[in-house]
Amino acid sequence: MSDSDAPGGRESPGIRTDPDADADAEVQTDADPDREFAHTRSPSSSLKSEAKVETETGTDTSIDIDIDFAKVFQALPSPVMLLAPDLTILGANRAYVQISGRGLDELVGRFIFDVFPDSPTEEASGARTLRTSLERLLATGERDTMALQKYDVEVPDRPGVFEERYWSTVNIPVLDADGRVSLIAHRVEEVTALVRARKAADRTPGTQHASLTTLSHEDAMTADLLTRSQELQELNEELRKAHARTHEVAVTLQRAMLPGTALPRHDFAAVRYQPAASFLNVCGDWYDLIDLDEDRLAAAVGDVVGHGLEAAGVMGQLRSALSAAIRATGRPADALTTLAQHAHTVEGALATTAVQAVIDRAAHTVTYSCAGHPPPLLAHPDGTVELLDTATDPPLAASDDTIPRTQATVSYTPGATLVLYTDGLIERRTEDIDQGLHRLTASLKHHHTLPPEPLADAILTDLVPAPRRGPDDDTALVVIRL
């Protein structure tokens, strides 16, 4: 183990030292029950609240309540350990210290799986299952309740010797103002005695009643439920493996339908592609970059209604059709007219939006057409940002698609930047889409001098901060330096 892994060997993220708390710790006597835990206090551990109490006369009287949350934490009967997002142990209450058999100096500042490694036996899975739960919490920002876990613990002062232990575990996120996980409360309840009692009853035919009468009726029921919980956990693990296989197939399929996000032939362009959370990491958004000839580049993005495999399948058909149409016609309006007519034959294509642009580097022009899609942005070298919203028609299959669609042409100065995107970049459930469009315009104006790759990253940072569950909608972004 490196020095940085030793207790106190590295500074834990998110924890501030309180000089006053250290001073308090110095003057505490050995009789003070908070002495060992004094260093866990922080400047925000005490909160003064105002409460209203109704008196006998019926009037309300305000009183101040001074709450020491460090003492509350230590008084909790349930064992709780606090973890940083990198899974470094930041603290633990008395109940946890007692049940783990390890002092705070053996816990604080160390990586959780260094302190609690998995048993070397082949069937051991406690650490792996716990890590999966914690990673799921960090990815979603949501509480993760684990089923009964067999997680053997190394006996203190006996390296390599593990004791069979069973736990009921809940991992609880603490979120910062931006919705990021800043702290994890890892709460456990040990149920080893109950599991052993249940196993003993099952192993001894005819003595089940006698074995369980050593427990209360409630504990006997708990033991039985815990056993069933373990069976459900094993089934859940099988389902997760099946889900992982499905996810792998889905991602492979989507990669086959889209050009790579690394564009070695187009170092002047950058692409970012983010499916919405909880949809197998596949979605109905698409992008495309096609060399029509030596001087002309076709760029497109589109958005199929819905998420997941079904939307991805529709996306694959429409992307291929639009790619063929723009190669055949060379005109954005004609290509989208053809695609709109084709969309009537594709189930699930109704209300799909798309934008097709053709960049002519010899003429220094961008010709574009939008089918119900958010307008592209053109950032000029002087920092002004132009909204390309002149040629906008209804979404695919949503109107009379025998009517030719419109297109418009704008000029640019070399060094300008064209940005195409899907609505997941700018839409938020709680606000008007114009607010998101304004944010994108401001971000592009601020960062327009950056090369395409860092510019794409800067735009995502400005518009898609790490939310609690990942993006609300699929997001595709194409940045092209003209």
CSV table of C-alpha atoms in Angstrom, one decimal:
chain,number,residue,atom,x,y,z
A,1,MET,CA,0.0,0.0,0.0
A,2,SER,CA,1.4,3.4,-0.9
A,3,ASP,CA,1.8,6.2,1.6
A,4,SER,CA,-1.0,8.1,0.0
A,5,ASP,CA,-3.3,5.2,0.9
A,6,ALA,CA,-2.4,5.2,4.6
A,7,PRO,CA,-4.8,6.8,7.1
A,8,GLY,CA,-4.4,10.6,6.7
A,9,GLY,CA,-2.0,10.0,3.8
A,10,ARG,CA,-4.0,12.1,1.4
A,11,GLU,CA,-6.4,14.9,1.7
A,12,SER,CA,-10.0,13.7,1.2
A,13,PRO,CA,-12.0,15.7,-1.4
A,14,GLY,CA,-14.9,17.8,-0.1
A,15,ILE,CA,-13.7,17.9,3.5
A,16,ARG,CA,-12.5,21.2,5.1
A,17,THR,CA,-10.6,21.4,8.3
A,18,ASP,CA,-12.2,23.4,11.1
A,19,PRO,CA,-9.6,25.1,13.4
A,20,ASP,CA,-12.3,25.6,16.1
A,21,ALA,CA,-13.1,21.9,16.1
A,22,ASP,CA,-9.4,21.0,16.5
A,23,ALA,CA,-9.2,23.4,19.4
A,24,ASP,CA,-12.2,21.8,21.0
A,25,ALA,CA,-10.7,18.4,20.6
A,26,GLU,CA,-7.5,19.5,22.4
A,27,VAL,CA,-9.4,20.5,25.5
A,28,GLN,CA,-11.7,17.5,25.7
A,29,THR,CA,-11.0,15.1,28.5
A,30,ASP,CA,-10.8,11.3,28.3
A,31,ALA,CA,-14.3,11.1,29.7
A,32,ASP,CA,-15.7,13.0,26.8
A,33,PRO,CA,-17.5,10.5,24.5
A,34,ASP,CA,-17.0,12.8,21.5
A,35,ARG,CA,-13.2,12.9,21.8
A,36,GLU,CA,-12.4,10.2,19.3
A,37,PHE,CA,-14.7,11.7,16.7
A,38,ALA,CA,-14.0,15.4,17.3
A,39,HIS,CA,-12.0,15.7,14.1
A,40,THR,CA,-15.0,14.7,12.0
A,41,ARG,CA,-16.7,18.0,12.7
A,42,SER,CA,-16.8,20.7,10.0
A,43,PRO,CA,-17.8,24.4,10.0
A,44,SER,CA,-21.3,23.4,8.6
A,45,SER,CA,-21.9,20.6,11.2
A,46,SER,CA,-23.9,23.0,13.5
A,47,LEU,CA,-27.1,24.6,12.3
A,48,LYS,CA,-29.2,27.1,14.1
A,49,SER,CA,-32.9,26.8,13.1
A,50,GLU,CA,-36.0,28.8,14.0
A,51,ALA,CA,-39.1,26.8,15.0
A,52,LYS,CA,-42.6,28.1,15.8
A,53,VAL,CA,-44.2,26.6,18.9
A,54,GLU,CA,-47.9,27.2,19.8
A,55,THR,CA,-48.2,28.2,23.5
A,56,GLU,CA,-51.2,27.6,25.8
A,57,THR,CA,-52.5,31.0,25.0
A,58,GLY,CA,-52.7,30.1,21.3
A,59,THR,CA,-49.9,32.5,20.2
A,60,ASP,CA,-46.9,31.4,18.2
A,61,THR,CA,-43.5,31.8,19.8
A,62,SER,CA,-40.2,31.5,17.8
A,63,ILE,CA,-37.3,29.7,19.4
A,64,ASP,CA,-33.8,29.0,18.2
A,65,ILE,CA,-32.6,25.4,17.9
A,66,ASP,CA,-28.9,24.8,17.7
A,67,ILE,CA,-28.3,21.4,16.1
A,68,ASP,CA,-24.9,19.8,16.1
A,69,PHE,CA,-25.1,17.4,13.2
A,70,ALA,CA,-21.8,15.8,14.0
A,71,LYS,CA,-23.3,14.6,17.3
A,72,VAL,CA,-26.5,13.5,15.5
A,73,PHE,CA,-24.4,11.5,13.1
A,74,GLN,CA,-22.5,9.8,15.9
A,75,ALA,CA,-25.7,9.0,17.7
A,76,LEU,CA,-27.3,7.2,14.8
A,77,PRO,CA,-28.0,3.6,15.8
A,78,SER,CA,-27.4,2.4,12.2
A,79,PRO,CA,-23.8,1.9,11.1
A,80,VAL,CA,-23.0,4.6,8.5
A,81,MET,CA,-19.7,5.3,6.7
A,82,LEU,CA,-19.2,8.4,4.5
A,83,LEU,CA,-17.4,8.0,1.2
A,84,ALA,CA,-16.0,10.6,-1.3
A,85,PRO,CA,-16.9,10.1,-5.0
A,86,ASP,CA,-13.5,8.4,-5.5
A,87,LEU,CA,-14.6,5.9,-2.8
A,88,THR,CA,-12.2,7.2,-0.2
A,89,ILE,CA,-13.5,6.8,3.3
A,90,LEU,CA,-14.2,10.3,4.9
A,91,GLY,CA,-15.6,9.2,8.2
A,92,ALA,CA,-17.8,6.8,10.1
A,93,ASN,CA,-20.1,6.9,13.1
A,94,ARG,CA,-19.6,4.9,16.3
A,95,ALA,CA,-22.0,2.2,15.3
A,96,TYR,CA,-20.0,1.6,12.1
A,97,VAL,CA,-16.6,1.6,14.0
A,98,GLN,CA,-18.0,-1.0,16.4
A,99,ILE,CA,-19.5,-3.3,13.8
A,100,SER,CA,-16.5,-3.2,11.5
A,101,GLY,CA,-14.0,-3.8,14.3
A,102,ARG,CA,-11.7,-1.0,12.9
A,103,GLY,CA,-10.9,2.3,14.4
A,104,LEU,CA,-11.2,5.6,12.6
A,105,ASP,CA,-7.5,5.7,12.1
A,106,GLU,CA,-7.8,2.4,10.1
A,107,LEU,CA,-10.7,3.8,8.0
A,108,VAL,CA,-10.4,7.6,7.2
A,109,GLY,CA,-8.4,8.5,4.1
A,110,ARG,CA,-8.2,5.0,2.7
A,111,PHE,CA,-9.9,3.4,-0.3
A,112,ILE,CA,-12.8,1.4,0.8
A,113,PHE,CA,-11.8,-1.8,-1.0
A,114,ASP,CA,-8.3,-1.6,0.5
A,115,VAL,CA,-9.8,-1.7,3.9
A,116,PHE,CA,-12.4,-4.3,3.0
A,117,PRO,CA,-10.9,-6.5,0.3
A,118,ASP,CA,-12.9,-9.5,-1.1
A,119,SER,CA,-12.3,-12.9,0.3
A,120,PRO,CA,-9.8,-14.9,-1.9
A,121,THR,CA,-12.4,-17.7,-2.4
A,122,GLU,CA,-13.6,-18.2,-6.0
A,123,GLU,CA,-17.3,-17.6,-5.2
A,124,ALA,CA,-16.6,-14.3,-3.3
A,125,SER,CA,-18.5,-11.4,-5.0
A,126,GLY,CA,-19.1,-9.0,-2.1
A,127,ALA,CA,-16.6,-6.3,-3.2
A,128,ARG,CA,-17.6,-6.6,-6.9
A,129,THR,CA,-21.3,-6.3,-6.1
A,130,LEU,CA,-20.8,-3.3,-3.8
A,131,ARG,CA,-18.6,-1.6,-6.3
A,132,THR,CA,-21.3,-2.0,-8.9
A,133,SER,CA,-23.8,-0.4,-6.6
A,134,LEU,CA,-21.6,2.5,-5.8
A,135,GLU,CA,-20.8,3.1,-9.5
A,136,ARG,CA,-24.5,2.9,-10.4
A,137,LEU,CA,-25.1,5.6,-7.7
A,138,LEU,CA,-22.4,7.8,-9.1
A,139,ALA,CA,-23.8,7.5,-12.6
A,140,THR,CA,-27.4,8.1,-11.7
A,141,GLY,CA,-27.2,10.3,-8.6
A,142,GLU,CA,-29.9,8.1,-7.0
A,143,ARG,CA,-30.1,5.9,-3.9
A,144,ASP,CA,-29.1,2.3,-4.5
A,145,THR,CA,-30.6,-0.4,-2.2
A,146,MET,CA,-28.8,-3.7,-2.3
A,147,ALA,CA,-30.3,-7.1,-1.6
A,148,LEU,CA,-28.8,-9.3,1.1
A,149,GLN,CA,-25.0,-9.5,0.6
A,150,LYS,CA,-22.5,-12.1,1.7
A,151,TYR,CA,-19.4,-10.0,2.2
A,152,ASP,CA,-16.7,-11.8,4.2
A,153,VAL,CA,-14.6,-9.4,6.3
A,154,GLU,CA,-10.9,-9.9,7.1
A,155,VAL,CA,-10.4,-10.5,10.8
A,156,PRO,CA,-8.5,-7.6,12.4
A,157,ASP,CA,-4.9,-8.4,13.2
A,158,ARG,CA,-5.2,-11.7,11.3
A,159,PRO,CA,-4.2,-10.9,7.6
A,160,GLY,CA,-5.7,-13.3,5.1
A,161,VAL,CA,-8.2,-14.8,7.6
A,162,PHE,CA,-11.8,-13.9,6.6
A,163,GLU,CA,-15.0,-14.3,8.7
A,164,GLU,CA,-18.3,-15.1,7.0
A,165,ARG,CA,-20.6,-12.0,7.3
A,166,TYR,CA,-23.9,-11.0,5.8
A,167,TRP,CA,-25.1,-7.4,5.3
A,168,SER,CA,-28.2,-5.4,4.3
A,169,THR,CA,-26.9,-2.3,2.6
A,170,VAL,CA,-28.2,1.1,1.3
A,171,ASN,CA,-26.0,3.6,-0.5
A,172,ILE,CA,-27.3,7.1,-0.4
A,173,PRO,CA,-26.0,10.1,-2.5
A,174,VAL,CA,-25.6,13.6,-1.2
A,175,LEU,CA,-25.8,16.0,-4.2
A,176,ASP,CA,-24.2,19.4,-4.7
A,177,ALA,CA,-26.0,22.4,-6.2
A,178,ASP,CA,-25.3,21.2,-9.7
A,179,GLY,CA,-26.8,17.7,-9.1
A,180,ARG,CA,-23.4,16.0,-8.8
A,181,VAL,CA,-22.7,13.4,-6.2
A,182,SER,CA,-20.4,15.1,-3.6
A,183,LEU,CA,-20.7,12.5,-0.8
A,184,ILE,CA,-22.0,8.9,-0.4
A,185,ALA,CA,-23.6,7.7,2.9
A,186,HIS,CA,-23.0,3.9,3.0
A,187,ARG,CA,-25.4,2.5,5.6
A,188,VAL,CA,-25.2,-1.2,6.6
A,189,GLU,CA,-27.1,-3.5,8.9
A,190,GLU,CA,-25.4,-6.8,9.8
A,191,VAL,CA,-27.7,-9.8,9.6
A,192,THR,CA,-25.2,-12.6,9.9
A,193,ALA,CA,-26.8,-14.1,13.0
A,194,LEU,CA,-30.2,-14.2,11.3
A,195,VAL,CA,-28.8,-15.9,8.2
A,196,ARG,CA,-26.9,-18.5,10.2
A,197,ALA,CA,-30.1,-19.3,12.2
A,198,ARG,CA,-32.1,-19.7,9.0
A,199,LYS,CA,-29.4,-21.9,7.5
A,200,ALA,CA,-29.1,-24.1,10.6
A,201,ALA,CA,-32.9,-24.7,10.5
A,202,ASP,CA,-32.8,-25.6,6.9
A,203,ARG,CA,-29.9,-28.1,7.4
A,204,THR,CA,-31.6,-30.0,10.3
A,205,PRO,CA,-34.7,-31.8,9.2
A,206,GLY,CA,-37.5,-31.9,11.8
A,207,THR,CA,-35.8,-29.2,13.9
A,208,GLN,CA,-36.7,-26.1,12.0
A,209,HIS,CA,-39.3,-25.0,14.6
A,210,ALA,CA,-36.9,-25.6,17.5
A,211,SER,CA,-34.1,-23.8,15.8
A,212,LEU,CA,-36.2,-20.8,15.0
A,213,THR,CA,-37.7,-20.5,18.4
A,214,THR,CA,-34.4,-19.3,19.6
A,215,LEU,CA,-35.2,-16.2,17.7
A,216,SER,CA,-38.2,-13.9,18.2
A,217,HIS,CA,-41.1,-14.4,15.7
A,218,GLU,CA,-40.1,-11.1,14.0
A,219,ASP,CA,-36.4,-12.3,13.7
A,220,ALA,CA,-37.5,-15.7,12.3
A,221,MET,CA,-39.6,-13.9,9.7
A,222,THR,CA,-36.6,-11.6,8.9
A,223,ALA,CA,-34.3,-14.6,8.5
A,224,ASP,CA,-36.7,-16.2,6.1
A,225,LEU,CA,-37.1,-12.9,4.1
A,226,LEU,CA,-33.3,-12.4,4.0
A,227,THR,CA,-32.8,-15.9,2.5
A,228,ARG,CA,-35.4,-15.1,-0.1
A,229,SER,CA,-33.7,-11.8,-0.7
A,230,GLN,CA,-30.4,-13.6,-1.4
A,231,GLU,CA,-32.2,-15.8,-4.0
A,232,LEU,CA,-33.6,-12.7,-5.6
A,233,GLN,CA,-30.1,-11.1,-5.6
A,234,GLU,CA,-28.7,-14.0,-7.5
A,235,LEU,CA,-31.6,-13.8,-10.0
A,236,ASN,CA,-31.0,-10.0,-10.3
A,237,GLU,CA,-27.3,-10.7,-11.1
A,238,GLU,CA,-28.3,-13.0,-13.9
A,239,LEU,CA,-30.7,-10.3,-15.3
A,240,ARG,CA,-27.9,-7.7,-15.1
A,241,LYS,CA,-25.7,-10.0,-17.1
A,242,ALA,CA,-28.4,-10.5,-19.7
A,243,HIS,CA,-28.9,-6.7,-19.8
A,244,ALA,CA,-25.2,-6.2,-20.3
A,245,ARG,CA,-25.2,-8.6,-23.3
A,246,THR,CA,-28.2,-6.8,-24.8
A,247,HIS,CA,-26.5,-3.5,-24.3
A,248,GLU,CA,-23.4,-4.7,-26.0
A,249,VAL,CA,-25.4,-5.9,-29.0
A,250,ALA,CA,-27.3,-2.5,-29.1
A,251,VAL,CA,-24.1,-0.4,-28.9
A,252,THR,CA,-22.4,-2.5,-31.6
A,253,LEU,CA,-25.5,-2.1,-33.9
A,254,GLN,CA,-25.6,1.7,-33.4
A,255,ARG,CA,-21.8,2.0,-34.1
A,256,ALA,CA,-22.3,0.2,-37.3
A,257,MET,CA,-25.0,2.7,-38.3
A,258,LEU,CA,-23.1,5.9,-37.6
A,259,PRO,CA,-19.7,7.2,-38.7
A,260,GLY,CA,-17.1,7.2,-36.0
A,261,THR,CA,-16.9,10.2,-33.8
A,262,ALA,CA,-13.1,10.3,-34.5
A,263,LEU,CA,-12.8,11.9,-38.0
A,264,PRO,CA,-9.3,11.5,-39.2
A,265,ARG,CA,-10.2,12.7,-42.7
A,266,HIS,CA,-12.0,15.8,-41.2
A,267,ASP,CA,-9.6,17.3,-38.6
A,268,PHE,CA,-11.6,20.5,-39.1
A,269,ALA,CA,-14.7,18.9,-37.6
A,270,ALA,CA,-15.7,17.4,-34.2
A,271,VAL,CA,-18.6,15.3,-33.2
A,272,ARG,CA,-20.2,14.5,-29.8
A,273,TYR,CA,-22.9,11.9,-29.3
A,274,GLN,CA,-24.7,11.3,-26.0
A,275,PRO,CA,-27.7,9.0,-25.7
A,276,ALA,CA,-30.2,9.8,-22.9
A,277,ALA,CA,-29.8,8.0,-19.6
A,278,SER,CA,-31.5,4.6,-19.1
A,279,PHE,CA,-31.9,3.7,-22.8
A,280,LEU,CA,-29.1,1.2,-23.3
A,281,ASN,CA,-26.9,4.1,-24.5
A,282,VAL,CA,-28.5,3.9,-27.9
A,283,CYS,CA,-30.8,6.6,-29.4
A,284,GLY,CA,-32.6,8.0,-32.4
A,285,ASP,CA,-30.3,11.0,-33.0
A,286,TRP,CA,-27.9,10.8,-35.9
A,287,TYR,CA,-25.2,12.8,-37.6
A,288,ASP,CA,-23.4,12.5,-41.0
A,289,LEU,CA,-20.4,14.1,-42.8
A,290,ILE,CA,-20.0,13.3,-46.5
A,291,ASP,CA,-17.5,14.5,-49.0
A,292,LEU,CA,-19.6,15.3,-52.1
A,293,ASP,CA,-16.6,16.3,-54.2
A,294,GLU,CA,-13.3,18.1,-53.7
A,295,ASP,CA,-14.9,21.4,-52.6
A,296,ARG,CA,-18.2,20.4,-51.1
A,297,LEU,CA,-19.0,18.8,-47.8
A,298,ALA,CA,-22.4,17.6,-46.7
A,299,ALA,CA,-23.3,17.7,-43.0
A,300,ALA,CA,-26.5,16.6,-41.4
A,301,VAL,CA,-28.1,15.8,-38.0
A,302,GLY,CA,-31.5,14.3,-37.3
A,303,ASP,CA,-33.7,13.3,-34.5
A,304,VAL,CA,-36.2,10.4,-34.4
A,305,VAL,CA,-39.0,10.6,-31.8
A,306,GLY,CA,-38.3,8.2,-29.0
A,307,HIS,CA,-35.3,6.4,-27.5
A,308,GLY,CA,-33.7,3.0,-27.4
A,309,LEU,CA,-33.4,0.2,-30.0
A,310,GLU,CA,-36.7,1.0,-31.8
A,311,ALA,CA,-35.7,4.6,-32.4
A,312,ALA,CA,-32.2,3.5,-33.3
A,313,GLY,CA,-33.5,1.2,-36.0
A,314,VAL,CA,-35.6,4.0,-37.5
A,315,MET,CA,-32.6,6.3,-37.3
A,316,GLY,CA,-30.5,3.9,-39.3
A,317,GLN,CA,-33.0,3.7,-42.1
A,318,LEU,CA,-33.5,7.5,-42.3
A,319,ARG,CA,-29.8,8.3,-42.1
A,320,SER,CA,-29.0,5.9,-44.9
A,321,ALA,CA,-31.8,7.3,-47.1
A,322,LEU,CA,-30.7,11.0,-46.5
A,323,SER,CA,-27.1,10.1,-47.2
A,324,ALA,CA,-28.1,8.6,-50.5
A,325,ALA,CA,-30.4,11.5,-51.4
A,326,ILE,CA,-27.8,14.2,-50.8
A,327,ARG,CA,-25.3,12.3,-52.8
A,328,ALA,CA,-27.7,12.0,-55.7
A,329,THR,CA,-29.1,15.6,-55.6
A,330,GLY,CA,-26.4,17.7,-54.0
A,331,ARG,CA,-29.2,20.0,-52.9
A,332,PRO,CA,-30.4,20.0,-49.2
A,333,ALA,CA,-34.0,20.9,-50.1
A,334,ASP,CA,-34.3,18.1,-52.7
A,335,ALA,CA,-32.6,15.6,-50.3
A,336,LEU,CA,-35.1,16.4,-47.5
A,337,THR,CA,-38.0,16.3,-49.9
A,338,THR,CA,-37.0,12.8,-50.9
A,339,LEU,CA,-36.4,11.8,-47.3
A,340,ALA,CA,-39.9,13.1,-46.2
A,341,GLN,CA,-41.6,11.0,-48.9
A,342,HIS,CA,-39.6,7.9,-47.9
A,343,ALA,CA,-40.5,8.5,-44.2
A,344,HIS,CA,-44.1,7.7,-44.9
A,345,THR,CA,-43.0,4.1,-45.6
A,346,VAL,CA,-41.0,3.7,-42.4
A,347,GLU,CA,-42.9,2.9,-39.2
A,348,GLY,CA,-41.9,5.2,-36.4
A,349,ALA,CA,-40.5,8.0,-38.7
A,350,LEU,CA,-43.4,10.4,-38.1
A,351,ALA,CA,-42.3,13.8,-36.8
A,352,THR,CA,-38.6,13.1,-37.3
A,353,THR,CA,-36.7,16.3,-37.6
A,354,ALA,CA,-33.5,16.9,-39.6
A,355,VAL,CA,-31.2,19.5,-41.0
A,356,GLN,CA,-29.1,19.1,-44.1
A,357,ALA,CA,-26.3,21.5,-45.0
A,358,VAL,CA,-23.8,21.6,-47.9
A,359,ILE,CA,-20.6,23.6,-47.4
A,360,ASP,CA,-18.9,24.9,-50.6
A,361,ARG,CA,-15.4,25.8,-49.6
A,362,ALA,CA,-14.6,27.2,-53.1
A,363,ALA,CA,-17.6,29.6,-53.0
A,364,HIS,CA,-17.4,30.2,-49.2
A,365,THR,CA,-21.1,29.4,-48.8
A,366,VAL,CA,-23.4,27.2,-46.6
A,367,THR,CA,-26.6,26.0,-48.2
A,368,TYR,CA,-29.1,24.5,-45.7
A,369,SER,CA,-32.6,23.2,-45.2
A,370,CYS,CA,-34.4,22.4,-42.0
A,371,ALA,CA,-37.2,19.9,-41.5
A,372,GLY,CA,-38.7,21.0,-38.2
A,373,HIS,CA,-35.2,21.0,-36.7
A,374,PRO,CA,-33.5,23.6,-34.4
A,375,PRO,CA,-31.6,26.1,-36.6
A,376,PRO,CA,-27.8,25.7,-37.2
A,377,LEU,CA,-25.6,28.4,-35.9
A,378,LEU,CA,-22.8,30.2,-37.9
A,379,ALA,CA,-20.2,31.9,-35.8
A,380,HIS,CA,-18.2,34.4,-37.8
A,381,PRO,CA,-14.5,35.1,-37.1
A,382,ASP,CA,-15.4,38.5,-35.4
A,383,GLY,CA,-17.5,36.6,-32.8
A,384,THR,CA,-20.9,37.4,-34.1
A,385,VAL,CA,-23.3,34.4,-34.3
A,386,GLU,CA,-25.9,34.1,-37.0
A,387,LEU,CA,-29.0,32.0,-36.6
A,388,LEU,CA,-29.7,30.0,-39.8
A,389,ASP,CA,-33.5,29.9,-39.5
A,390,THR,CA,-34.7,31.2,-42.9
A,391,ALA,CA,-35.3,27.8,-44.6
A,392,THR,CA,-37.5,25.9,-42.1
A,393,ASP,CA,-40.2,23.4,-43.0
A,394,PRO,CA,-42.4,20.9,-41.0
A,395,PRO,CA,-40.9,17.6,-39.7
A,396,LEU,CA,-40.9,14.5,-41.9
A,397,ALA,CA,-44.2,12.8,-42.7
A,398,ALA,CA,-46.1,15.6,-40.8
A,399,SER,CA,-47.4,17.5,-43.8
A,400,ASP,CA,-48.0,17.3,-47.6
A,401,ASP,CA,-44.6,16.0,-48.6
A,402,THR,CA,-45.3,16.5,-52.3
A,403,ILE,CA,-44.6,20.2,-51.8
A,404,PRO,CA,-40.9,21.0,-52.4
A,405,ARG,CA,-39.0,22.1,-49.4
A,406,THR,CA,-37.1,25.3,-49.1
A,407,GLN,CA,-33.4,26.0,-48.8
A,408,ALA,CA,-31.2,29.1,-48.2
A,409,THR,CA,-27.6,30.1,-48.8
A,410,VAL,CA,-25.4,32.2,-46.6
A,411,SER,CA,-21.8,33.4,-47.1
A,412,TYR,CA,-19.0,33.0,-44.6
A,413,THR,CA,-15.4,34.2,-44.1
A,414,PRO,CA,-12.8,31.4,-43.8
A,415,GLY,CA,-12.3,30.7,-40.1
A,416,ALA,CA,-16.0,30.8,-39.3
A,417,THR,CA,-17.6,27.9,-37.4
A,418,LEU,CA,-20.8,26.0,-38.3
A,419,VAL,CA,-22.6,24.2,-35.5
A,420,LEU,CA,-25.4,21.6,-36.0
A,421,TYR,CA,-27.1,19.9,-33.1
A,422,THR,CA,-30.2,18.1,-31.9
A,423,ASP,CA,-32.7,19.5,-29.4
A,424,GLY,CA,-31.3,17.5,-26.5
A,425,LEU,CA,-28.5,20.1,-26.4
A,426,ILE,CA,-30.8,23.0,-25.7
A,427,GLU,CA,-34.1,21.7,-24.4
A,428,ARG,CA,-34.9,21.5,-20.7
A,429,ARG,CA,-38.2,20.4,-19.2
A,430,THR,CA,-38.6,23.4,-17.0
A,431,GLU,CA,-37.9,26.2,-19.5
A,432,ASP,CA,-38.6,27.5,-22.9
A,433,ILE,CA,-36.4,26.3,-25.7
A,434,ASP,CA,-35.4,29.8,-26.6
A,435,GLN,CA,-33.5,30.0,-23.3
A,436,GLY,CA,-31.4,27.0,-24.3
A,437,LEU,CA,-30.8,28.5,-27.8
A,438,HIS,CA,-29.7,31.7,-26.1
A,439,ARG,CA,-27.2,29.7,-23.9
A,440,LEU,CA,-25.8,27.9,-27.0
A,441,THR,CA,-25.4,31.2,-28.8
A,442,ALA,CA,-23.6,32.7,-25.8
A,443,SER,CA,-21.3,29.7,-25.4
A,444,LEU,CA,-20.4,29.7,-29.1
A,445,LYS,CA,-19.7,33.4,-29.1
A,446,HIS,CA,-17.5,33.0,-26.0
A,447,HIS,CA,-15.5,30.0,-27.3
A,448,HIS,CA,-15.6,30.5,-31.1
A,449,THR,CA,-11.8,30.9,-31.4
A,450,LEU,CA,-11.2,27.4,-30.0
A,451,PRO,CA,-10.3,24.5,-32.4
A,452,PRO,CA,-13.3,22.2,-33.1
A,453,GLU,CA,-12.5,19.5,-30.6
A,454,PRO,CA,-12.1,21.7,-27.5
A,455,LEU,CA,-14.9,23.9,-28.8
A,456,ALA,CA,-17.3,20.9,-28.8
A,457,ASP,CA,-16.2,20.1,-25.2
A,458,ALA,CA,-16.7,23.7,-24.1
A,459,ILE,CA,-20.2,23.8,-25.5
A,460,LEU,CA,-21.2,20.5,-23.8
A,461,THR,CA,-19.7,21.8,-20.5
A,462,ASP,CA,-21.7,25.0,-20.8
A,463,LEU,CA,-25.0,23.4,-21.8
A,464,VAL,CA,-25.0,19.9,-20.4
A,465,PRO,CA,-23.6,20.0,-16.8
A,466,ALA,CA,-23.6,16.6,-15.1
A,467,PRO,CA,-27.2,16.1,-14.1
A,468,ARG,CA,-28.6,13.6,-11.7
A,469,ARG,CA,-29.6,10.9,-14.1
A,470,GLY,CA,-27.6,11.8,-17.2
A,471,PRO,CA,-29.0,13.7,-20.2
A,472,ASP,CA,-32.8,14.1,-20.3
A,473,ASP,CA,-32.7,13.6,-24.1
A,474,ASP,CA,-30.4,12.3,-26.7
A,475,THR,CA,-27.8,14.8,-27.9
A,476,ALA,CA,-25.8,15.0,-31.1
A,477,LEU,CA,-23.4,17.9,-31.8
A,478,VAL,CA,-21.3,18.6,-35.0
A,479,VAL,CA,-18.8,21.5,-35.0
A,480,ILE,CA,-17.2,22.4,-38.3
A,481,ARG,CA,-14.4,25.0,-38.9
A,482,LEU,CA,-15.0,26.5,-42.3
